[in-house]
Coordinates of C-alpha atoms and ligand atoms in Angstrom, one line a residue:
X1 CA -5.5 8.7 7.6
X2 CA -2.2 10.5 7.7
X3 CA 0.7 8.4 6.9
X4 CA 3.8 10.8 6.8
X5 CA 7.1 10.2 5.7
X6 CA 8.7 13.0 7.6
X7 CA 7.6 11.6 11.2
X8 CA 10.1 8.8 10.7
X9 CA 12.3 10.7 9.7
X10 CA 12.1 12.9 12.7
X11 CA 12.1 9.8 15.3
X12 CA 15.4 8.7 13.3
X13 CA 16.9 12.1 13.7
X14 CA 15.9 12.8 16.8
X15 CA 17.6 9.1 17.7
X16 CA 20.8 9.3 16.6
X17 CA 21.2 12.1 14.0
X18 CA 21.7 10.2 11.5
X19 CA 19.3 8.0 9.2
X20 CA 20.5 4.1 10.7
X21 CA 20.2 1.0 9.1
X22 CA 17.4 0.7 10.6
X23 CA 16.0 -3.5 10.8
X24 CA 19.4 -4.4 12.7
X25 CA 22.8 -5.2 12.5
X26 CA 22.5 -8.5 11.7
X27 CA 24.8 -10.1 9.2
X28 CA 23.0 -10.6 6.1
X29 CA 22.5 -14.4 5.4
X30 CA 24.5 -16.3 3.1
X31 CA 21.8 -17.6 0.0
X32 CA 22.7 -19.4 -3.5
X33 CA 22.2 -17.1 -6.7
X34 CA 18.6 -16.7 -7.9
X35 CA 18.3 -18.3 -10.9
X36 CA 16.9 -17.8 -14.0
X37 CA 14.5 -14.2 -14.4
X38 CA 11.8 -14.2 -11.6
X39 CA 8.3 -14.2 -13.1
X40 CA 5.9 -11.6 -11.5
X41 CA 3.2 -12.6 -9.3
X42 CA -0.4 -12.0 -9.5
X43 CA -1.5 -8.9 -7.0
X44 CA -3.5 -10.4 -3.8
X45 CA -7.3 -8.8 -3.6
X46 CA -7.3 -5.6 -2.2
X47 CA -9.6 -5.6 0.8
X48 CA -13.7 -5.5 -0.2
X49 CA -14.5 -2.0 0.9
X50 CA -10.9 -0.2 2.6
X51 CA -9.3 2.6 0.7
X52 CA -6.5 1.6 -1.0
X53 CA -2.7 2.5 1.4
X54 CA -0.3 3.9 0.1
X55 CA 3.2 2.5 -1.4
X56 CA 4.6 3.1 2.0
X57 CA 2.8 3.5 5.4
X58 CA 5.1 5.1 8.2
X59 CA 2.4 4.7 11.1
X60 CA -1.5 4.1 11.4
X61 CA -4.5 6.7 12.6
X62 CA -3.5 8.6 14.9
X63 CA -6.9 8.8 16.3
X64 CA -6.7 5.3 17.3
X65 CA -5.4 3.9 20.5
X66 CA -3.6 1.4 18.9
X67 CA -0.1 0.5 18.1
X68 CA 1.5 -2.6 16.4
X69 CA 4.9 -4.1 17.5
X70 CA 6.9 -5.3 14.3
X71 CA 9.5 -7.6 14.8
X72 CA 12.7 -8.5 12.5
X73 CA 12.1 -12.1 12.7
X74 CA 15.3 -13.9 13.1
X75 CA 17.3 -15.0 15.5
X76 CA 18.7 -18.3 17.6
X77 CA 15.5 -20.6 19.0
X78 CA 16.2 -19.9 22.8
X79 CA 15.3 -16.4 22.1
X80 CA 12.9 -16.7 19.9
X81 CA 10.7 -19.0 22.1
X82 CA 11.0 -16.8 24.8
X83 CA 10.2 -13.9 23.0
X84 CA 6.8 -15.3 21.5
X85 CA 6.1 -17.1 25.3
X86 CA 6.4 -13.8 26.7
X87 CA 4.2 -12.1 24.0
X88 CA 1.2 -14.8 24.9
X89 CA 1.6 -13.7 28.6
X90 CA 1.3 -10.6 27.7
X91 CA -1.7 -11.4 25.5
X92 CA 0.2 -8.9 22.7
X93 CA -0.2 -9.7 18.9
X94 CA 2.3 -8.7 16.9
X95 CA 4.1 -8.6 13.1
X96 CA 6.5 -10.4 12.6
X97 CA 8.7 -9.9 9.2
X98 CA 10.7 -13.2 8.8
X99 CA 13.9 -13.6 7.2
X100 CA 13.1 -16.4 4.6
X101 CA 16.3 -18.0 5.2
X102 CA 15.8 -18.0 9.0
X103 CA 12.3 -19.6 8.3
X104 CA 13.8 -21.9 5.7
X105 CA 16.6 -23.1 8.7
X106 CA 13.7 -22.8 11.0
X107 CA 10.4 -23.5 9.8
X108 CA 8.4 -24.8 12.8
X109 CA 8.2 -20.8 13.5
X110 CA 5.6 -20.5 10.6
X111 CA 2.9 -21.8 12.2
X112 CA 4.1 -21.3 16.2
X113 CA 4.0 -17.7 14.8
X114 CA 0.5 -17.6 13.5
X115 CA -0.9 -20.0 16.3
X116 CA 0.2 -17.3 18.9
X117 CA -2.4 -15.1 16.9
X118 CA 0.7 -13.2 15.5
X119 CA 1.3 -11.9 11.7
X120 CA 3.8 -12.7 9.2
X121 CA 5.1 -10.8 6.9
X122 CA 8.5 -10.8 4.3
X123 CA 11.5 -9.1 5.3
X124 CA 13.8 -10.4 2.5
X125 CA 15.3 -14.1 2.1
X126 CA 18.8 -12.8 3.0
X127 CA 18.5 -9.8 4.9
X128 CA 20.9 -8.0 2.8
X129 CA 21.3 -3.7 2.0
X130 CA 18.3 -3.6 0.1
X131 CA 18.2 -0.3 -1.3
X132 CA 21.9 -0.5 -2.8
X133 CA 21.0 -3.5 -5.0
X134 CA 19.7 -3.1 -8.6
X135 CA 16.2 -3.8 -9.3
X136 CA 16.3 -7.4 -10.1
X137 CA 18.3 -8.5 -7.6
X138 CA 15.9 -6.6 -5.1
X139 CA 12.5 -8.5 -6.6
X140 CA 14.7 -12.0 -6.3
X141 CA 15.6 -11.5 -2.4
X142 CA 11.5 -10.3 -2.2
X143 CA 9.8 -13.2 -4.0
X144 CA 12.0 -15.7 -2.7
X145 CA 11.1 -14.9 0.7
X146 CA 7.5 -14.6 -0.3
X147 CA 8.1 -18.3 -1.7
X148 CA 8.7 -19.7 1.6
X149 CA 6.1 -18.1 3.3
X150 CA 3.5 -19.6 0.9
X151 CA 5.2 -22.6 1.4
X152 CA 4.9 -22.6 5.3
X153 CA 1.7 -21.1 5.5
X154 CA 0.2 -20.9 2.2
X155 CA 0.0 -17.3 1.6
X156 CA 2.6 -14.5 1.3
X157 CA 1.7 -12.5 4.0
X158 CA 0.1 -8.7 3.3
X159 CA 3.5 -6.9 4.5
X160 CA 7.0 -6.4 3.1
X161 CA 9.5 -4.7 5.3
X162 CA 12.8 -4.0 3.3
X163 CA 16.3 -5.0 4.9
X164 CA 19.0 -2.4 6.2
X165 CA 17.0 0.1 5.4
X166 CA 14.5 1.9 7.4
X167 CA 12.8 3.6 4.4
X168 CA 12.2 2.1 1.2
X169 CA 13.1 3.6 -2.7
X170 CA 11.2 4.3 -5.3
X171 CA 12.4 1.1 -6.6
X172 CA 12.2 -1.2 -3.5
X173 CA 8.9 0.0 -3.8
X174 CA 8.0 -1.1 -7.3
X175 CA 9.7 -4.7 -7.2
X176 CA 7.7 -4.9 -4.0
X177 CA 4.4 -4.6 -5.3
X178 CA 5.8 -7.0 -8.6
X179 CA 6.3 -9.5 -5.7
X180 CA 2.7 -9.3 -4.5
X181 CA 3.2 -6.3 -1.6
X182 CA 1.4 -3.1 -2.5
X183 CA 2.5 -1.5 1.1
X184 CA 5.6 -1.5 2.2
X185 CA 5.5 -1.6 6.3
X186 CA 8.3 1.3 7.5
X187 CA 8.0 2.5 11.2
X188 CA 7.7 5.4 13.1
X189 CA 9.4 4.7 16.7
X190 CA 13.1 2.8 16.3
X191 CA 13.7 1.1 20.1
X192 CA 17.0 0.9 18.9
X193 CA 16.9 -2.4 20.8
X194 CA 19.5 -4.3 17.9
X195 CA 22.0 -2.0 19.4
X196 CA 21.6 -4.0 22.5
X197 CA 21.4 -1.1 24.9
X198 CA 19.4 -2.9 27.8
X199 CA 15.9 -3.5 28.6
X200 CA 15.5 0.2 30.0
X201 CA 16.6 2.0 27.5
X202 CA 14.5 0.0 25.1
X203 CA 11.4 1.0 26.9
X204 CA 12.3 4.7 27.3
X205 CA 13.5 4.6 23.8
X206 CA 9.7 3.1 22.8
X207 CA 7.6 5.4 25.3
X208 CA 9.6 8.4 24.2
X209 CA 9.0 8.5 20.9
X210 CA 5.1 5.6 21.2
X211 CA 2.0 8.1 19.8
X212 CA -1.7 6.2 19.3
X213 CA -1.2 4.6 15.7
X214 CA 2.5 4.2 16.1
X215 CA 4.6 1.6 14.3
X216 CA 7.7 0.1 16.4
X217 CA 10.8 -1.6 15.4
X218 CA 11.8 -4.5 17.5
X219 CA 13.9 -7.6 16.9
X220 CA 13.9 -10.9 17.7
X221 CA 17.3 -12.9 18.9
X222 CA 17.9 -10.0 21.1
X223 CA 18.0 -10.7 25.0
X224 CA 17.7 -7.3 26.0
X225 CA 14.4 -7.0 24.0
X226 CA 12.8 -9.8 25.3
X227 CA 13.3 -8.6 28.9
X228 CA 11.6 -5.5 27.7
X229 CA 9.0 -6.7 26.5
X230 CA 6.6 -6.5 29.9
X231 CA 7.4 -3.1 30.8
X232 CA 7.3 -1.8 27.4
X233 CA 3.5 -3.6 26.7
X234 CA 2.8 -2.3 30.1
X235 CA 3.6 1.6 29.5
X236 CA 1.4 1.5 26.6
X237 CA -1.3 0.3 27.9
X238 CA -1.0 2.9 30.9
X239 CA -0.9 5.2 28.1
X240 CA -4.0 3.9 26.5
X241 CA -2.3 2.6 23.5
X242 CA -3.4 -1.5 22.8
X243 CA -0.9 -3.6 20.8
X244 CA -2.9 -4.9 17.4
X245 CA -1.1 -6.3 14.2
X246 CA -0.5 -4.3 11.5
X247 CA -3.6 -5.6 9.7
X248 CA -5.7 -4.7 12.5
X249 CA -4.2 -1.1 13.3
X250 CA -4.3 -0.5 9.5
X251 CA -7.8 -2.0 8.7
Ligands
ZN301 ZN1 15.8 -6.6 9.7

């Protein structure tokens, strides 16, 4: 399997020049102090007979015709419902990294989420710039989140996304995998669709840079995105390309 850094790198450069924030503009979410010193959590069982990924996966095989749509999960309910409604026409799993304040506001999500056959993962409690905070305050906003997913659903999820940050550190990395999250999920293709460019340009974006095994970047609580959705599912599956979760395009 080849999981290179340097493709996302090129997609980002080749986007805007520049390395952007990546998971969306979104104001990070106001949460009380941690308190006290987080205790680590036991490691989850590695799958029976898969070699062990990486500390970061960029994309999947790219001898598969697969890709898996990741989603900053977040955003006002209107959107949200429309966005997983149009995902179950579309017959389209997807990942779905939740904000664990967002899912603490709005729980019923949890399990609408993992009814629609979708995955969850952790993408923080408070969405804030991840990579700029020290090491404990990085494991706190991680196990939090991981917290209220095994209080919703009863498990942690597999996946941790990190937040404002397209790429994670050495040390998001390691407080990550204290927090129960070997893998950190990055991406491959940005759609750039937090920037709120239209429905168009969020599909071109996506096709342009879509290869079998790719990883995209979506939000929810964007309109534009959710009109996209149809005619971005559709020009991958002209292309060949199936949309699986990440579990199943990295099993
Ligand atoms: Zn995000």
């Amino acid at each position: 399997m080849q999981l290179s850094r340097r493709d996302a790198l090129t997609a980002a450069l080749a986007a805007g020049g520049v390395l952007l924030a990546g998971c969306g503009p979104e104001a990070p979410v106001s949460a009380p102090a941690p308190s006290g010193s987080p205790a680590p959590s036991p490691s989850p069982p590695a799958a029976p007979s898969a070699p062990p990924l990486p500390a970061e996966v960029v994309h999947g095989p790219r001898d598969r015709r697969q890709v898996a749509l990741t989603f900053h999960g977040q955003g006002e309910d209107s959107l949200v419902r429309a966005a997983l409604s149009t995902l179950a026409d579309l017959h389209a799993p997807v990942t779905v990294f939740a904000v664990g304040a967002w899912l603490d506001g709005s729980p019923q999500w949890a399990k609408k989420i993992l009814d629609g056959g979708h995955e969850l993962g952790n993408h923080t409690y408070s969405h804030l710039d991840l990579a700029s905070m020290a090491g404990t305050g990085q494991y706190a906003e991680i196990h939090r989140c991981a917290e209220t997913l095994r209080r919703l659903t009863g498990t942690r999820g597999r996946w941790f996304r990190p937040s404002q940050t397209p790429r994670s550190t050495a040390s998001i990395e390691a407080q990550a995998r204290k927090a129960g999250y070997p893998t950190c999920l990055a991406y491959d293709v940005d759609t750039l669709d937090y920037t709120d460019p239209g429905a168009a340009a969020i599909v071109a974006n996506a096709l342009a840079g879509v290869q079998p095994g790719s990883i995209l970047s979506l939000h929810f609580g964007h309109a534009g995105t959710v009109e996209a959705l149809p005619e971005l599912v559709r020009g991958l599956r002209d292309r060949g390309l199936e949309p699986v979760t990440a579990s199943a395009l990295l099993a």
